[in-house]
GROMACS .gro file of C-alpha atoms in nm:
model
  450
    1MET     CA    1  -2.840  -3.035  -9.748
    2ASN     CA    2  -2.732  -3.304  -9.502
    3LEU     CA    3  -2.357  -3.289  -9.436
    4ASN     CA    4  -2.364  -3.647  -9.307
    5GLN     CA    5  -2.459  -3.767  -9.657
    6ILE     CA    6  -2.170  -3.581  -9.820
    7HIS     CA    7  -1.868  -3.803  -9.886
    8ASN     CA    8  -1.641  -3.565 -10.077
    9VAL     CA    9  -1.566  -3.198 -10.017
   10TYR     CA   10  -1.384  -2.991 -10.280
   11PHE     CA   11  -1.251  -2.644 -10.194
   12ILE     CA   12  -1.184  -2.364 -10.443
   13GLY     CA   13  -0.940  -2.138 -10.258
   14ILE     CA   14  -0.838  -2.410 -10.010
   15GLY     CA   15  -0.527  -2.218  -9.898
   16GLY     CA   16  -0.728  -1.939  -9.736
   17ILE     CA   17  -0.712  -1.929  -9.359
   18GLY     CA   18  -1.086  -1.988  -9.312
   19MET     CA   19  -1.113  -2.240  -9.595
   20SER     CA   20  -0.819  -2.448  -9.475
   21ALA     CA   21  -0.972  -2.476  -9.127
   22LEU     CA   22  -1.287  -2.622  -9.284
   23ALA     CA   23  -1.075  -2.857  -9.495
   24ARG     CA   24  -0.901  -2.983  -9.180
   25TYR     CA   25  -1.239  -3.026  -9.012
   26PHE     CA   26  -1.391  -3.237  -9.291
   27LYS     CA   27  -1.072  -3.445  -9.319
   28ALA     CA   28  -1.089  -3.515  -8.944
   29LYS     CA   29  -1.455  -3.618  -8.990
   30GLY     CA   30  -1.349  -3.886  -9.239
   31LYS     CA   31  -1.449  -3.711  -9.562
   32SER     CA   32  -1.244  -3.715  -9.882
   33VAL     CA   33  -1.104  -3.363  -9.919
   34SER     CA   34  -0.922  -3.192 -10.204
   35GLY     CA   35  -0.893  -2.846 -10.352
   36TYR     CA   36  -0.741  -2.574 -10.567
   37ASP     CA   37  -0.547  -2.265 -10.471
   38ARG     CA   38  -0.363  -2.006 -10.675
   39THR     CA   39  -0.031  -2.032 -10.490
   40GLN     CA   40   0.160  -2.283 -10.283
   41THR     CA   41   0.207  -2.170  -9.921
   42GLU     CA   42   0.289  -2.308  -9.577
   43ILE     CA   43  -0.085  -2.366  -9.531
   44THR     CA   44  -0.123  -2.571  -9.850
   45ASP     CA   45   0.192  -2.765  -9.758
   46SER     CA   46   0.044  -2.848  -9.416
   47LEU     CA   47  -0.283  -2.962  -9.578
   48GLN     CA   48  -0.090  -3.192  -9.810
   49THR     CA   49   0.088  -3.350  -9.515
   50LEU     CA   50  -0.259  -3.443  -9.383
   51GLY     CA   51  -0.329  -3.629  -9.708
   52ILE     CA   52  -0.535  -3.351  -9.870
   53ALA     CA   53  -0.450  -3.320 -10.241
   54VAL     CA   54  -0.403  -2.959 -10.355
   55HIS     CA   55  -0.326  -2.835 -10.707
   56PHE     CA   56  -0.238  -2.486 -10.829
   57VAL     CA   57  -0.365  -2.476 -11.189
   58ASP     CA   58  -0.726  -2.373 -11.257
   59SER     CA   59  -0.823  -2.674 -11.467
   60VAL     CA   60  -1.104  -2.930 -11.437
   61GLU     CA   61  -0.859  -3.191 -11.569
   62GLN     CA   62  -0.654  -3.147 -11.251
   63ILE     CA   63  -0.948  -3.254 -11.031
   64ASN     CA   64  -0.955  -3.614 -10.908
   65PRO     CA   65  -1.255  -3.788 -11.074
   66VAL     CA   66  -1.384  -3.886 -10.728
   67PHE     CA   67  -1.486  -3.521 -10.679
   68LEU     CA   68  -1.674  -3.503 -11.011
   69ASP     CA   69  -1.976  -3.697 -10.879
   70LYS     CA   70  -2.238  -3.433 -10.804
   71ASP     CA   71  -2.446  -3.667 -10.585
   72THR     CA   72  -2.169  -3.719 -10.329
   73THR     CA   73  -1.960  -3.400 -10.356
   74LEU     CA   74  -2.000  -3.065 -10.186
   75VAL     CA   75  -1.810  -2.774 -10.345
   76VAL     CA   76  -1.706  -2.487 -10.117
   77TYR     CA   77  -1.566  -2.161 -10.250
   78THR     CA   78  -1.442  -1.832 -10.111
   79PRO     CA   79  -1.577  -1.492 -10.229
   80ALA     CA   80  -1.218  -1.403 -10.324
   81VAL     CA   81  -1.241  -1.642 -10.624
   82PRO     CA   82  -1.310  -1.448 -10.948
   83GLY     CA   83  -1.629  -1.515 -11.144
   84SER     CA   84  -1.420  -1.629 -11.441
   85HIS     CA   85  -1.277  -1.927 -11.249
   86LYS     CA   86  -1.299  -2.235 -11.475
   87GLU     CA   87  -1.346  -2.494 -11.200
   88LEU     CA   88  -1.612  -2.289 -11.022
   89ASN     CA   89  -1.803  -2.238 -11.347
   90TYR     CA   90  -1.782  -2.610 -11.427
   91PHE     CA   91  -1.932  -2.711 -11.094
   92MET     CA   92  -2.209  -2.450 -11.124
   93ALA     CA   93  -2.291  -2.544 -11.484
   94HIS     CA   94  -2.321  -2.913 -11.388
   95ASN     CA   95  -2.554  -2.847 -11.093
   96PHE     CA   96  -2.321  -2.947 -10.811
   97GLN     CA   97  -2.399  -2.832 -10.458
   98VAL     CA   98  -2.181  -2.516 -10.460
   99VAL     CA   99  -2.182  -2.298 -10.147
  100LYS     CA  100  -1.980  -2.021  -9.988
  101ARG     CA  101  -1.759  -2.098  -9.690
  102SER     CA  102  -1.986  -1.892  -9.463
  103LYS     CA  103  -2.290  -2.106  -9.544
  104VAL     CA  104  -2.104  -2.427  -9.459
  105LEU     CA  105  -1.993  -2.274  -9.130
  106GLY     CA  106  -2.356  -2.186  -9.058
  107MET     CA  107  -2.464  -2.543  -9.133
  108ILE     CA  108  -2.196  -2.693  -8.908
  109THR     CA  109  -2.277  -2.464  -8.616
  110GLU     CA  110  -2.657  -2.454  -8.630
  111ASN     CA  111  -2.704  -2.777  -8.429
  112THR     CA  112  -2.432  -2.697  -8.175
  113PHE     CA  113  -2.390  -2.456  -7.885
  114CYS     CA  114  -2.222  -2.179  -8.083
  115LEU     CA  115  -1.996  -1.900  -7.953
  116ALA     CA  116  -1.930  -1.640  -8.223
  117VAL     CA  117  -1.681  -1.353  -8.225
  118ALA     CA  118  -1.755  -1.053  -8.448
  119GLY     CA  119  -1.589  -0.713  -8.497
  120THR     CA  120  -1.375  -0.525  -8.746
  121HIS     CA  121  -1.066  -0.580  -8.525
  122GLY     CA  122  -0.963  -0.846  -8.278
  123LYS     CA  123  -1.171  -1.138  -8.413
  124THR     CA  124  -0.889  -1.382  -8.472
  125THR     CA  125  -0.706  -1.324  -8.144
  126THR     CA  126  -1.030  -1.329  -7.942
  127THR     CA  127  -1.154  -1.648  -8.112
  128SER     CA  128  -0.817  -1.811  -8.054
  129ILE     CA  129  -0.815  -1.715  -7.684
  130LEU     CA  130  -1.174  -1.834  -7.640
  131GLY     CA  131  -1.105  -2.166  -7.814
  132HIS     CA  132  -0.799  -2.219  -7.594
  133LEU     CA  133  -0.985  -2.135  -7.272
  134LEU     CA  134  -1.269  -2.376  -7.348
  135ASN     CA  135  -1.031  -2.649  -7.465
  136VAL     CA  136  -0.822  -2.632  -7.146
  137CYS     CA  137  -1.151  -2.652  -6.952
  138ASP     CA  138  -1.226  -2.980  -7.137
  139VAL     CA  139  -1.525  -2.847  -7.330
  140PRO     CA  140  -1.614  -3.077  -7.625
  141LEU     CA  141  -1.558  -2.813  -7.890
  142THR     CA  142  -1.459  -2.743  -8.248
  143ALA     CA  143  -1.298  -2.400  -8.293
  144PHE     CA  144  -1.251  -2.251  -8.640
  145LEU     CA  145  -0.977  -1.986  -8.620
  146GLY     CA  146  -0.885  -1.711  -8.866
  147GLY     CA  147  -0.514  -1.752  -8.791
  148ILE     CA  148  -0.260  -2.014  -8.686
  149SER     CA  149  -0.270  -2.057  -8.309
  150GLU     CA  150   0.075  -2.075  -8.147
  151ASN     CA  151  -0.061  -2.318  -7.886
  152TYR     CA  152  -0.190  -2.569  -8.143
  153ASN     CA  153   0.007  -2.476  -8.458
  154SER     CA  154  -0.325  -2.495  -8.639
  155ASN     CA  155  -0.632  -2.293  -8.732
  156LEU     CA  156  -0.857  -2.572  -8.601
  157ILE     CA  157  -0.904  -2.695  -8.244
  158LEU     CA  158  -1.098  -3.023  -8.247
  159ASN     CA  159  -1.194  -3.173  -7.912
  160GLY     CA  160  -1.556  -3.271  -7.982
  161THR     CA  161  -1.859  -3.143  -8.173
  162GLU     CA  162  -2.111  -3.029  -7.909
  163VAL     CA  163  -1.976  -2.671  -7.898
  164THR     CA  164  -1.842  -2.455  -8.182
  165VAL     CA  165  -1.631  -2.141  -8.163
  166VAL     CA  166  -1.622  -1.933  -8.481
  167GLU     CA  167  -1.512  -1.601  -8.620
  168ALA     CA  168  -1.818  -1.414  -8.742
  169ASP     CA  169  -1.681  -1.236  -9.049
  170GLU     CA  170  -1.852  -0.913  -9.157
  171PHE     CA  171  -1.696  -0.924  -9.505
  172ASP     CA  172  -1.983  -0.955  -9.760
  173ARG     CA  173  -2.219  -0.994  -9.458
  174SER     CA  174  -2.128  -1.363  -9.428
  175PHE     CA  175  -2.177  -1.359  -9.049
  176LEU     CA  176  -2.552  -1.336  -9.106
  177THR     CA  177  -2.551  -1.712  -9.180
  178LEU     CA  178  -2.472  -1.781  -8.812
  179SER     CA  179  -2.715  -1.829  -8.522
  180PRO     CA  180  -2.496  -1.818  -8.209
  181ASN     CA  181  -2.591  -1.883  -7.846
  182LEU     CA  182  -2.324  -1.644  -7.717
  183ALA     CA  183  -2.179  -1.371  -7.936
  184CYS     CA  184  -1.953  -1.071  -7.895
  185ILE     CA  185  -1.880  -0.761  -8.102
  186THR     CA  186  -1.534  -0.617  -8.040
  187SER     CA  187  -1.560  -0.313  -8.270
  188MET     CA  188  -1.769  -0.164  -8.549
  189ASP     CA  189  -1.519   0.065  -8.723
  190ALA     CA  190  -1.571   0.144  -9.089
  191ASP     CA  191  -1.406  -0.112  -9.319
  192HIS     CA  192  -1.485  -0.304  -9.639
  193LEU     CA  193  -1.640   0.011  -9.785
  194ASP     CA  194  -1.600  -0.148 -10.129
  195ILE     CA  195  -1.877  -0.384 -10.012
  196TYR     CA  196  -2.081  -0.164  -9.778
  197GLY     CA  197  -2.058   0.180  -9.938
  198ASP     CA  198  -2.052   0.378  -9.613
  199ALA     CA  199  -1.999   0.336  -9.238
  200SER     CA  200  -2.370   0.341  -9.153
  201GLU     CA  201  -2.426   0.026  -9.360
  202ILE     CA  202  -2.155  -0.170  -9.178
  203GLU     CA  203  -2.302  -0.060  -8.844
  204LYS     CA  204  -2.645  -0.178  -8.960
  205SER     CA  205  -2.491  -0.513  -9.055
  206PHE     CA  206  -2.356  -0.557  -8.701
  207GLN     CA  207  -2.697  -0.463  -8.564
  208ASP     CA  208  -2.849  -0.734  -8.786
  209PHE     CA  209  -2.591  -0.983  -8.658
  210SER     CA  210  -2.683  -0.901  -8.298
  211LYS     CA  211  -3.041  -1.010  -8.378
  212ARG     CA  212  -2.921  -1.352  -8.500
  213ILE     CA  213  -2.858  -1.476  -8.145
  214LYS     CA  214  -3.070  -1.776  -8.045
  215PRO     CA  215  -3.349  -1.731  -7.787
  216GLY     CA  216  -3.200  -1.726  -7.437
  217GLY     CA  217  -2.858  -1.633  -7.575
  218LYS     CA  218  -2.641  -1.334  -7.485
  219LEU     CA  219  -2.460  -1.056  -7.669
  220PHE     CA  220  -2.139  -0.903  -7.530
  221PHE     CA  221  -1.989  -0.586  -7.672
  222ARG     CA  222  -1.720  -0.331  -7.597
  223ASN     CA  223  -1.854  -0.054  -7.377
  224GLY     CA  224  -1.963   0.246  -7.583
  225LEU     CA  225  -2.098   0.065  -7.889
  226PRO     CA  226  -2.465   0.140  -7.972
  227LEU     CA  227  -2.592  -0.208  -7.887
  228GLU     CA  228  -2.792  -0.385  -7.616
  229GLY     CA  229  -2.645  -0.663  -7.403
  230MET     CA  230  -2.354  -0.717  -7.165
  231THR     CA  231  -2.063  -0.472  -7.177
  232TYR     CA  232  -1.692  -0.519  -7.125
  233GLY     CA  233  -1.411  -0.266  -7.083
  234ILE     CA  234  -1.092  -0.164  -6.906
  235ASP     CA  235  -1.101   0.045  -6.586
  236ASP     CA  236  -1.468   0.134  -6.627
  237ASP     CA  237  -1.815   0.038  -6.503
  238SER     CA  238  -1.878  -0.239  -6.760
  239ASP     CA  239  -2.045  -0.568  -6.664
  240TYR     CA  240  -1.702  -0.726  -6.712
  241SER     CA  241  -1.415  -0.488  -6.635
  242ILE     CA  242  -1.037  -0.528  -6.605
  243GLN     CA  243  -0.893  -0.344  -6.305
  244ASN     CA  244  -0.567  -0.302  -6.113
  245ILE     CA  245  -0.341  -0.362  -6.416
  246LYS     CA  246   0.029  -0.418  -6.350
  247ILE     CA  247   0.305  -0.501  -6.598
  248LYS     CA  248   0.598  -0.722  -6.491
  249GLU     CA  249   0.862  -0.811  -6.751
  250GLY     CA  250   0.617  -0.780  -7.040
  251THR     CA  251   0.334  -0.975  -6.873
  252TYR     CA  252   0.002  -0.827  -6.758
  253PHE     CA  253  -0.135  -0.902  -6.412
  254PHE     CA  254  -0.487  -0.779  -6.333
  255ASP     CA  255  -0.826  -0.839  -6.171
  256VAL     CA  256  -1.158  -0.884  -6.350
  257LYS     CA  257  -1.485  -0.760  -6.204
  258THR     CA  258  -1.775  -0.979  -6.319
  259PRO     CA  259  -2.147  -0.928  -6.245
  260LYS     CA  260  -2.115  -1.178  -5.956
  261MET     CA  261  -1.757  -1.164  -5.824
  262VAL     CA  262  -1.401  -1.039  -5.870
  263LEU     CA  263  -1.144  -1.273  -6.029
  264GLU     CA  264  -0.809  -1.174  -5.882
  265ASN     CA  265  -0.449  -1.177  -6.003
  266LEU     CA  266  -0.502  -1.311  -6.355
  267GLU     CA  267  -0.201  -1.335  -6.587
  268PHE     CA  268  -0.182  -1.270  -6.963
  269ASN     CA  269   0.127  -1.264  -7.183
  270LEU     CA  270   0.024  -1.079  -7.501
  271PRO     CA  271   0.127  -0.711  -7.509
  272GLY     CA  272  -0.110  -0.423  -7.581
  273ARG     CA  273  -0.434  -0.295  -7.430
  274HIS     CA  274  -0.620  -0.418  -7.739
  275ASN     CA  275  -0.508  -0.774  -7.661
  276LEU     CA  276  -0.602  -0.727  -7.297
  277SER     CA  277  -0.950  -0.629  -7.418
  278ASN     CA  278  -0.960  -0.939  -7.641
  279ALA     CA  279  -0.863  -1.157  -7.344
  280LEU     CA  280  -1.136  -1.000  -7.131
  281ILE     CA  281  -1.422  -1.072  -7.371
  282ALA     CA  282  -1.300  -1.428  -7.432
  283LEU     CA  283  -1.286  -1.476  -7.054
  284ALA     CA  284  -1.635  -1.327  -7.011
  285MET     CA  285  -1.784  -1.564  -7.270
  286ALA     CA  286  -1.610  -1.863  -7.110
  287VAL     CA  287  -1.740  -1.760  -6.765
  288GLU     CA  288  -2.095  -1.726  -6.901
  289TYR     CA  289  -2.061  -2.067  -7.065
  290GLY     CA  290  -1.983  -2.210  -6.723
  291CYS     CA  291  -1.607  -2.274  -6.712
  292PRO     CA  292  -1.457  -2.286  -6.359
  293TYR     CA  293  -1.241  -1.991  -6.250
  294GLN     CA  294  -0.927  -2.188  -6.150
  295GLN     CA  295  -0.905  -2.362  -6.487
  296LEU     CA  296  -0.971  -2.036  -6.672
  297ALA     CA  297  -0.691  -1.859  -6.484
  298LYS     CA  298  -0.448  -2.138  -6.575
  299ALA     CA  299  -0.565  -2.140  -6.938
  300LEU     CA  300  -0.532  -1.762  -6.977
  301ALA     CA  301  -0.176  -1.767  -6.842
  302SER     CA  302  -0.078  -2.043  -7.086
  303TYR     CA  303  -0.213  -1.870  -7.398
  304SER     CA  304   0.068  -1.806  -7.650
  305GLY     CA  305  -0.095  -1.602  -7.925
  306VAL     CA  306  -0.167  -1.621  -8.298
  307LYS     CA  307   0.096  -1.610  -8.569
  308ARG     CA  308   0.129  -1.260  -8.721
  309ARG     CA  309  -0.057  -1.098  -8.429
  310PHE     CA  310   0.217  -0.901  -8.249
  311THR     CA  311   0.448  -1.199  -8.293
  312TYR     CA  312   0.800  -1.156  -8.156
  313GLN     CA  313   1.049  -1.281  -8.415
  314ILE     CA  314   1.349  -1.141  -8.224
  315LYS     CA  315   1.333  -1.023  -7.863
  316ARG     CA  316   1.665  -0.909  -7.719
  317ASP     CA  317   1.766  -0.613  -7.505
  318ASP     CA  318   1.930  -0.444  -7.804
  319LEU     CA  319   1.689  -0.549  -8.082
  320VAL     CA  320   1.322  -0.643  -8.116
  321LEU     CA  321   1.152  -0.764  -8.438
  322ILE     CA  322   0.771  -0.781  -8.429
  323ASP     CA  323   0.538  -0.899  -8.706
  324ASP     CA  324   0.168  -0.806  -8.713
  325TYR     CA  325  -0.129  -0.848  -8.947
  326ALA     CA  326  -0.245  -0.485  -8.893
  327HIS     CA  327  -0.397  -0.348  -9.214
  328HIS     CA  328  -0.645  -0.085  -9.088
  329PRO     CA  329  -0.556   0.251  -8.925
  330GLU     CA  330  -0.718   0.153  -8.593
  331ALA     CA  331  -0.519  -0.171  -8.585
  332ILE     CA  332  -0.197   0.022  -8.656
  333ASN     CA  333  -0.283   0.257  -8.367
  334ALA     CA  334  -0.334  -0.043  -8.138
  335VAL     CA  335   0.005  -0.191  -8.235
  336PHE     CA  336   0.175   0.146  -8.182
  337GLY     CA  337   0.014   0.171  -7.837
  338ALA     CA  338   0.140  -0.175  -7.744
  339ILE     CA  339   0.497  -0.093  -7.854
  340GLU     CA  340   0.487   0.238  -7.668
  341GLU     CA  341   0.375   0.060  -7.350
  342MET     CA  342   0.623  -0.229  -7.374
  343PHE     CA  343   0.925  -0.046  -7.520
  344PRO     CA  344   0.912   0.318  -7.406
  345LYS     CA  345   1.189   0.547  -7.536
  346LYS     CA  346   1.313   0.297  -7.795
  347LYS     CA  347   1.342   0.402  -8.159
  348VAL     CA  348   1.085   0.226  -8.381
  349LEU     CA  349   1.103   0.148  -8.753
  350ALA     CA  350   0.770   0.045  -8.910
  351VAL     CA  351   0.755  -0.144  -9.240
  352PHE     CA  352   0.403  -0.131  -9.383
  353GLN     CA  353   0.245  -0.293  -9.688
  354PRO     CA  354  -0.098  -0.137  -9.765
  355HIS     CA  355  -0.369  -0.394  -9.843
  356LEU     CA  356  -0.626  -0.317 -10.117
  357TYR     CA  357  -0.648  -0.003 -10.330
  358SER     CA  358  -1.000   0.069 -10.208
  359ARG     CA  359  -0.907   0.052  -9.839
  360THR     CA  360  -0.604   0.275  -9.898
  361ARG     CA  361  -0.824   0.529 -10.079
  362ASP     CA  362  -1.108   0.518  -9.825
  363PHE     CA  363  -0.882   0.569  -9.521
  364ILE     CA  364  -0.588   0.757  -9.673
  365ASP     CA  365  -0.579   1.035  -9.410
  366ASP     CA  366  -0.629   0.793  -9.121
  367PHE     CA  367  -0.348   0.571  -9.254
  368ALA     CA  368  -0.119   0.874  -9.282
  369LYS     CA  369  -0.198   0.981  -8.927
  370SER     CA  370  -0.143   0.634  -8.778
  371LEU     CA  371   0.185   0.579  -8.966
  372SER     CA  372   0.316   0.925  -8.870
  373GLN     CA  373   0.350   0.806  -8.509
  374PHE     CA  374   0.658   0.595  -8.583
  375ASP     CA  375   1.017   0.725  -8.577
  376GLU     CA  376   1.094   0.574  -8.918
  377LEU     CA  377   0.869   0.437  -9.193
  378ILE     CA  378   0.938   0.208  -9.487
  379LEU     CA  379   0.639   0.177  -9.719
  380LEU     CA  380   0.592  -0.103  -9.973
  381ASP     CA  381   0.366  -0.097 -10.278
  382ILE     CA  382  -0.004  -0.169 -10.229
  383TYR     CA  383  -0.093  -0.539 -10.218
  384PRO     CA  384  -0.389  -0.569 -10.460
  385ALA     CA  385  -0.542  -0.899 -10.338
  386ARG     CA  386  -0.874  -0.927 -10.523
  387GLU     CA  387  -0.865  -0.575 -10.678
  388LEU     CA  388  -0.752  -0.403 -10.995
  389PRO     CA  389  -0.555  -0.075 -10.958
  390ILE     CA  390  -0.748   0.247 -10.894
  391ASP     CA  391  -0.617   0.552 -11.077
  392GLY     CA  392  -0.411   0.775 -10.848
  393VAL     CA  393  -0.424   0.540 -10.549
  394THR     CA  394  -0.059   0.451 -10.483
  395SER     CA  395   0.186   0.412 -10.198
  396GLU     CA  396   0.354   0.733 -10.323
  397TRP     CA  397   0.028   0.919 -10.250
  398LEU     CA  398   0.008   0.771  -9.902
  399LEU     CA  399   0.376   0.848  -9.833
  400SER     CA  400   0.326   1.212  -9.933
  401LYS     CA  401   0.064   1.248  -9.659
  402VAL     CA  402   0.273   1.089  -9.382
  403ASN     CA  403   0.427   1.338  -9.140
  404CYS     CA  404   0.743   1.151  -9.054
  405GLU     CA  405   1.096   1.286  -9.096
  406HIS     CA  406   1.246   0.950  -9.195
  407LYS     CA  407   1.016   0.789  -9.452
  408LYS     CA  408   1.083   0.599  -9.772
  409LEU     CA  409   0.906   0.399 -10.043
  410VAL     CA  410   1.100   0.078 -10.107
  411THR     CA  411   1.067  -0.225 -10.334
  412LYS     CA  412   1.069  -0.569 -10.178
  413GLU     CA  413   1.402  -0.639 -10.349
  414LYS     CA  414   1.571  -0.355 -10.153
  415LEU     CA  415   1.381  -0.403  -9.826
  416LEU     CA  416   1.652  -0.598  -9.642
  417ASP     CA  417   1.921  -0.344  -9.730
  418GLU     CA  418   1.706  -0.052  -9.613
  419ILE     CA  419   1.625  -0.222  -9.280
  420SER     CA  420   1.992  -0.308  -9.226
  421VAL     CA  421   2.105   0.056  -9.233
  422SER     CA  422   1.852   0.165  -8.969
  423ASP     CA  423   1.964   0.207  -8.608
  424ALA     CA  424   1.611   0.146  -8.472
  425GLN     CA  425   1.596  -0.087  -8.171
  426VAL     CA  426   1.239  -0.201  -8.252
  427ILE     CA  427   1.150  -0.310  -8.606
  428LEU     CA  428   0.786  -0.375  -8.691
  429THR     CA  429   0.642  -0.535  -9.006
  430MET     CA  430   0.269  -0.483  -9.074
  431GLY     CA  431   0.016  -0.576  -9.341
  432ALA     CA  432  -0.232  -0.840  -9.456
  433GLY     CA  433  -0.069  -0.910  -9.793
  434ASP     CA  434   0.244  -1.112  -9.865
  435ILE     CA  435   0.470  -0.908  -9.635
  436GLY     CA  436   0.455  -1.206  -9.400
  437ASP     CA  437   0.668  -1.396  -9.652
  438GLU     CA  438   0.949  -1.142  -9.603
  439VAL     CA  439   0.966  -1.174  -9.224
  440GLN     CA  440   1.191  -1.482  -9.209
  441HIS     CA  441   1.435  -1.316  -9.453
  442ILE     CA  442   1.443  -1.005  -9.232
  443LYS     CA  443   1.492  -1.215  -8.919
  444ARG     CA  444   1.779  -1.405  -9.080
  445ARG     CA  445   1.955  -1.088  -9.197
  446LEU     CA  446   1.924  -0.919  -8.857
  447SER     CA  447   2.034  -1.231  -8.669
  448ASN     CA  448   2.340  -1.277  -8.892
  449ALA     CA  449   2.431  -0.909  -8.859
  450SER     CA  450   2.446  -0.940  -8.481
   0.00000   0.00000   0.00000
């Protein structure tokens, strides 16, 4: 398949974060782009402002006839789309070129210098930092991000096509379509066990990914993982190591030891050691690519973050509201560690929406342990996403295992009232479902109350 000969690109699930980045990319390349999604969101609204037609009813009649020519149209779909989808089945039955998002990403990147970021946690932030560093250093790149960058208000950075920066997603092994020049693995914790079965299979998948690197390329990984390549870590003997960390008014200042030199007095504004680790590996990959130190230091200091990744919605002396995408026990632990470091001795209320019945079941005890660290907990019902309910797997079950004196299961309709009666100085919302839609309502209620 030659992408240059494709005139029209139709997306099934166009509102997804990865899909919408591809839609933006093809639109910028002069292709006709359209698509379907189940629900209208800020992302679909932003696509429509770019002139990309989006509809929300699964019906072939809704599709512009331009996209019904199989000789000029590429159809891209996400694995989250059910097999019963009418439009998807139409395109397949009529022999259109129908491919998963991951395959298209592989096709785009194969003839570029590709930097890929893999790992069960930290992919989106690390990819966003790396894209920003290279962009500030005037690298001719296209960066596909798994979140909305605060610096660019987009999930696509487009400054050329010689270099690509991508998230290498382990879900359904889609990262095995990539052949990067430089790649990193931030973590290999068990996840997606509905796909992999057990932790050893996901580790094997990461091992397979590490073998996808092009000849002469390099693999970076967090120190301690069972891999071969260049290591990175904090206050250790890694090839790239952060040292002499200081915190001043919520900003990190530190040095980085590289294999050749020490980069001194770098500045980074995202809280949490996990984000510091993400910044380090992005910096290491940019250094290995060949970016100059002075520009990298400036770029790192100007990085603003990714929406829903420890995003401050309110930040006052008396009240802090933070929103985060955390949906795995290790990610919750990382967020707790960041809050503990930045706001010691302040009372913390966590609002958590579990994501997927299978993930809740597979990590029930780990979720309970991670959530028990907070002073207060409000739990919402499980967000099902692509799944049907599993008998006995409920938020009530999870709540019963949490060792927290002040804990409560609440419906979304009563969420604002429950938050309002808390005297916590730090309020945290977490989850990968639709809890993000509630954040602005919470912010408004808290702001009006003060």
